CSV table of C-alpha atoms in Angstrom, one decimal:
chain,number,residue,atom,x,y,z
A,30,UNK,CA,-18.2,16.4,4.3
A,31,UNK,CA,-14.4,17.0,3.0
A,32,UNK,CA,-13.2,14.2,0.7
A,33,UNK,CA,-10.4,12.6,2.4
A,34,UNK,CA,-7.7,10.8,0.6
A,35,UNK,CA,-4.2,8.7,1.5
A,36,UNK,CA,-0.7,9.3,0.5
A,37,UNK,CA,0.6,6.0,-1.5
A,38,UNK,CA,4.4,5.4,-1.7
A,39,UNK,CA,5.5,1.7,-3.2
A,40,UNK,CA,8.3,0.0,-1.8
A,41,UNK,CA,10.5,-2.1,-4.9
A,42,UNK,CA,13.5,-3.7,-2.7
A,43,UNK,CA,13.7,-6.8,-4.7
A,44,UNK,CA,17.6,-8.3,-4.9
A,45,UNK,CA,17.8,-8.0,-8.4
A,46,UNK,CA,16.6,-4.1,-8.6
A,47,UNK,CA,19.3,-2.0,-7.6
A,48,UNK,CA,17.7,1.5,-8.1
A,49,UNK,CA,17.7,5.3,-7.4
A,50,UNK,CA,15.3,7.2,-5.6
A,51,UNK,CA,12.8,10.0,-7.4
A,52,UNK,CA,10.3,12.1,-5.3
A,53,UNK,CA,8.1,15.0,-6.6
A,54,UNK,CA,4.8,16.7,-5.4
A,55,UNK,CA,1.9,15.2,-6.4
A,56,UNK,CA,-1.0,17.4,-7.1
A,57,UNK,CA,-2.6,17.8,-4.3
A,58,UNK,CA,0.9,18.6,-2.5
A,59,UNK,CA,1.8,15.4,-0.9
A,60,UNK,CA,5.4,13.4,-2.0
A,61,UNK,CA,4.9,10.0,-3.1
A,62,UNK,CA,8.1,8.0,-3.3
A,63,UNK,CA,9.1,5.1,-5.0
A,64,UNK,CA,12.4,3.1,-4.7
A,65,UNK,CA,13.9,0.5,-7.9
A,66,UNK,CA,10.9,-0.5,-10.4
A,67,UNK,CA,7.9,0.7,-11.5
A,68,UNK,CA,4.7,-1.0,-10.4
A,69,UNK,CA,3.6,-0.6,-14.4
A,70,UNK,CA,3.7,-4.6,-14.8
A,71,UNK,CA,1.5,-5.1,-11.3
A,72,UNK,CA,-1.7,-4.1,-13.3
A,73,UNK,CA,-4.5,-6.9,-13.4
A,74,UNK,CA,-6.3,-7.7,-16.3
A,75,UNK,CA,-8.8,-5.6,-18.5
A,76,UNK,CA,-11.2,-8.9,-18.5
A,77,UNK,CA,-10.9,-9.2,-15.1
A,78,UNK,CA,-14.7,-9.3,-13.6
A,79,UNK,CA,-15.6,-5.8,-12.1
A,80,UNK,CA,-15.7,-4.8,-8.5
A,81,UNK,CA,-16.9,-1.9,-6.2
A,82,UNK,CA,-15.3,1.4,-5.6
A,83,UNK,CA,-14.9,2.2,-2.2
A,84,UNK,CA,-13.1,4.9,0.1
A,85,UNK,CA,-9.4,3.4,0.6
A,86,UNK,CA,-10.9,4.2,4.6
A,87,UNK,CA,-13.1,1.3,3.7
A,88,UNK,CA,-10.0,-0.9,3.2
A,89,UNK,CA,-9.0,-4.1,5.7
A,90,UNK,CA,-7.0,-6.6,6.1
A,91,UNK,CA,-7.3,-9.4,3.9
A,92,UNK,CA,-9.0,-7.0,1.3
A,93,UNK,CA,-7.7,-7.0,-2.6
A,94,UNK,CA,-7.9,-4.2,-5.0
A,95,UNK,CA,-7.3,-2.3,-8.1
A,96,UNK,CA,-6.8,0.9,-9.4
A,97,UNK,CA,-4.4,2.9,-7.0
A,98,UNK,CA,-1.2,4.9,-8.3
A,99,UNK,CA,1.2,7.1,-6.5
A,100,UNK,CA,0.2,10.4,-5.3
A,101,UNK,CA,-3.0,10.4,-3.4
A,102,UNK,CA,-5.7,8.4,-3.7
A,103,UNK,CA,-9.5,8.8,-2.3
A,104,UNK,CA,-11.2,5.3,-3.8
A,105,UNK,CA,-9.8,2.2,-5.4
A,106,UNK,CA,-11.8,-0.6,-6.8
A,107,UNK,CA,-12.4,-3.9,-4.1
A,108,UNK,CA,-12.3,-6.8,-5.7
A,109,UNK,CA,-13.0,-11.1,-4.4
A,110,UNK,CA,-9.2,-11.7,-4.2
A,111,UNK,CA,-10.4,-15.6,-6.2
A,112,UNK,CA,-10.4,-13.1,-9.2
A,113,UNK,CA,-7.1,-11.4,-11.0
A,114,UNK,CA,-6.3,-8.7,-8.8
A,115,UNK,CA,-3.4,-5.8,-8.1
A,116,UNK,CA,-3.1,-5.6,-4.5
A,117,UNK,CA,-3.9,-7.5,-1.5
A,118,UNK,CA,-3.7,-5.9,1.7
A,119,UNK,CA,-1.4,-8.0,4.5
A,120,UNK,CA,-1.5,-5.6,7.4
A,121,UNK,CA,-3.1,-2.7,9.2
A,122,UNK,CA,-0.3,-0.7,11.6
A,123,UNK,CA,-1.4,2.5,13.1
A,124,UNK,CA,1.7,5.5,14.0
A,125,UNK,CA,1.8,6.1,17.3
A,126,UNK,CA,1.4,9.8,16.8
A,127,UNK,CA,-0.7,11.3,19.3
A,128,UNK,CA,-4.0,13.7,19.1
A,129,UNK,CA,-2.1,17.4,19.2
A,130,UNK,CA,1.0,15.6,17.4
A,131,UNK,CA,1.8,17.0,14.1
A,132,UNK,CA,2.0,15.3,11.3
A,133,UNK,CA,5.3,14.0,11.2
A,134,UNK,CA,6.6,15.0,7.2
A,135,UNK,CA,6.2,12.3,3.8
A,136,UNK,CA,9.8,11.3,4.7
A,137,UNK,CA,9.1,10.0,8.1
A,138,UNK,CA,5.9,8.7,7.2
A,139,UNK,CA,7.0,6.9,4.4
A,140,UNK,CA,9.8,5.5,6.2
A,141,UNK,CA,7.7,4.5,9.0
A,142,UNK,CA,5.0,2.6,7.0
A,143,UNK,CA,8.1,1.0,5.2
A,144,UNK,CA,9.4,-0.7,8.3
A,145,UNK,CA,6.3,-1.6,9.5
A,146,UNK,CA,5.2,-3.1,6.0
A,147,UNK,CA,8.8,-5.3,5.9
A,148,UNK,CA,8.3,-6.0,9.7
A,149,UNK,CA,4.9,-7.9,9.1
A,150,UNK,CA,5.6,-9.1,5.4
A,151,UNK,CA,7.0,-12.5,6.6
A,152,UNK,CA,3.9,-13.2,9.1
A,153,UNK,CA,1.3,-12.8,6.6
A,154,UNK,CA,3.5,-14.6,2.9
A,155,UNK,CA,5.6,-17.2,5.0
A,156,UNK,CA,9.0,-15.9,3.3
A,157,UNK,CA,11.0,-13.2,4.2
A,158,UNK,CA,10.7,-9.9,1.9
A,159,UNK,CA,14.2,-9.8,0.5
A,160,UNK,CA,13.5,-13.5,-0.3
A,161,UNK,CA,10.3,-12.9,-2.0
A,162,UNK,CA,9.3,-12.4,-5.2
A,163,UNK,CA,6.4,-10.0,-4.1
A,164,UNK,CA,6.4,-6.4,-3.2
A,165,UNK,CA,5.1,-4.2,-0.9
A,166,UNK,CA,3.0,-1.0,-1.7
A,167,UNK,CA,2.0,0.5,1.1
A,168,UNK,CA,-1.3,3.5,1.8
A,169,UNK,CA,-0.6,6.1,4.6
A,170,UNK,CA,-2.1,9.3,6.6
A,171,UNK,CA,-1.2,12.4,4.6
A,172,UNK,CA,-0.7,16.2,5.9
A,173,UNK,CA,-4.4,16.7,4.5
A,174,UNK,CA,-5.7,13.1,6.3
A,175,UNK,CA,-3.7,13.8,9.9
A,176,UNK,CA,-5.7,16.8,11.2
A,177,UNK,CA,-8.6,14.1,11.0
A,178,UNK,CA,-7.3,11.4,13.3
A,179,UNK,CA,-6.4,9.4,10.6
A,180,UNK,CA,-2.9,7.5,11.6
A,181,UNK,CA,-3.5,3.9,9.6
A,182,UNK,CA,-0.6,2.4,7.6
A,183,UNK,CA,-1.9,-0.3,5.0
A,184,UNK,CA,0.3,-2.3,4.2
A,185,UNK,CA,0.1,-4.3,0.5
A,186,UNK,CA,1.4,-7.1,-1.3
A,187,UNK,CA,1.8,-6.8,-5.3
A,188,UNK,CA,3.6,-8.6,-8.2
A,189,UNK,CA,5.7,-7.3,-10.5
A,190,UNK,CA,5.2,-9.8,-13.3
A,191,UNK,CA,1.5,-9.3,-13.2
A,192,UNK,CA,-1.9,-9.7,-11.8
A,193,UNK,CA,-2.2,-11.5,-8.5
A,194,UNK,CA,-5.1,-14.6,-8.3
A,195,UNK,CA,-5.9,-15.7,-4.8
A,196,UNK,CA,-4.4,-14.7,-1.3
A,197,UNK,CA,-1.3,-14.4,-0.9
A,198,UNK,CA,-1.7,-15.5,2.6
A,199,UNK,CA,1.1,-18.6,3.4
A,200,UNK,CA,1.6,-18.1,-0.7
A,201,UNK,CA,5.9,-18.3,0.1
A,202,UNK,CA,6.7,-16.3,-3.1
């Protein structure tokens, strides 16, 4: 059975960032995008206890994580979102593109999965994004991951200034 993988792109739109866009090919092909800041600071801790890899198809709602860059990515590490963690995921959207559809580009994914990720942000922190500390770094279908059926945006919630502990559920940062 064929690996299959996700395209990441991160999302910085915090008010203080003002910031150009950069896009490149990763090396399987894909464009990941990022907008303002670097996620660099959004790593959790070395000592932070160990949890399991799994296939990012694994991923839910209400999961946290660690271990997922730009580009694409095939496994991250799950973690108990009680210990320091990167990511937490807020929201599961699927594109509304159909069976024969094809895939609709990076841009127009990415630019989906970023609406969608801003739209439910405020349900799921209890603050609106461009009132929020947070960011969002978001997991989509890629050209490779289309063809399969696969049309699930996750969307995630990160920190800039570090390691996340707890939900962020009703958090209002």
């Amino acid at each position: 059975m064929a690996a299959r993988s996700l395209t990441v792109t991160l999302i910085f739109a915090l008010a203080a960032c003002g910031g150009g866009e950069s896009a490149g090919p990763t090396s399987s092909g894909s464009v990941a995008e990022s907008i303002g800041a670097s996620a660099s600071g959004a790593e959790a801790s070395a000592s932070a206890p160990a949890g399991e890899m799994v296939s990012v198809f694994d991923l839910k709602t209400g999961d946290c994580f660690n271990n997922a860059t730009q580009g694409t990515v095939e496994e991250v590490e799950r973690i108990d979102c009680a210990a320091p963690h990167t990511y937490e995921i807020f929201a599961a959207v699927d594109h509304p593109g159909g069976s024969s559809d094809p895939y609709p580009g990076d841009e127009a994914m990415a630019s989906f999965a970023g609406e969608q990720c801003r739209a439910e942000f405020e349900t799921f922190i209890g603050l609106d994004y461009d009132s929020s500390e947070l960011s969002i770094f978001y997991l989509h279908p890629s050209a490779e991951t289309w063809p399969t059926g696969d049309r699930e945006v996750l969307c995630t919630v990160y920190s800039e200034e570090g390691p996340l502990e707890g939900s962020m559920e009703g958090a209002t940062r």
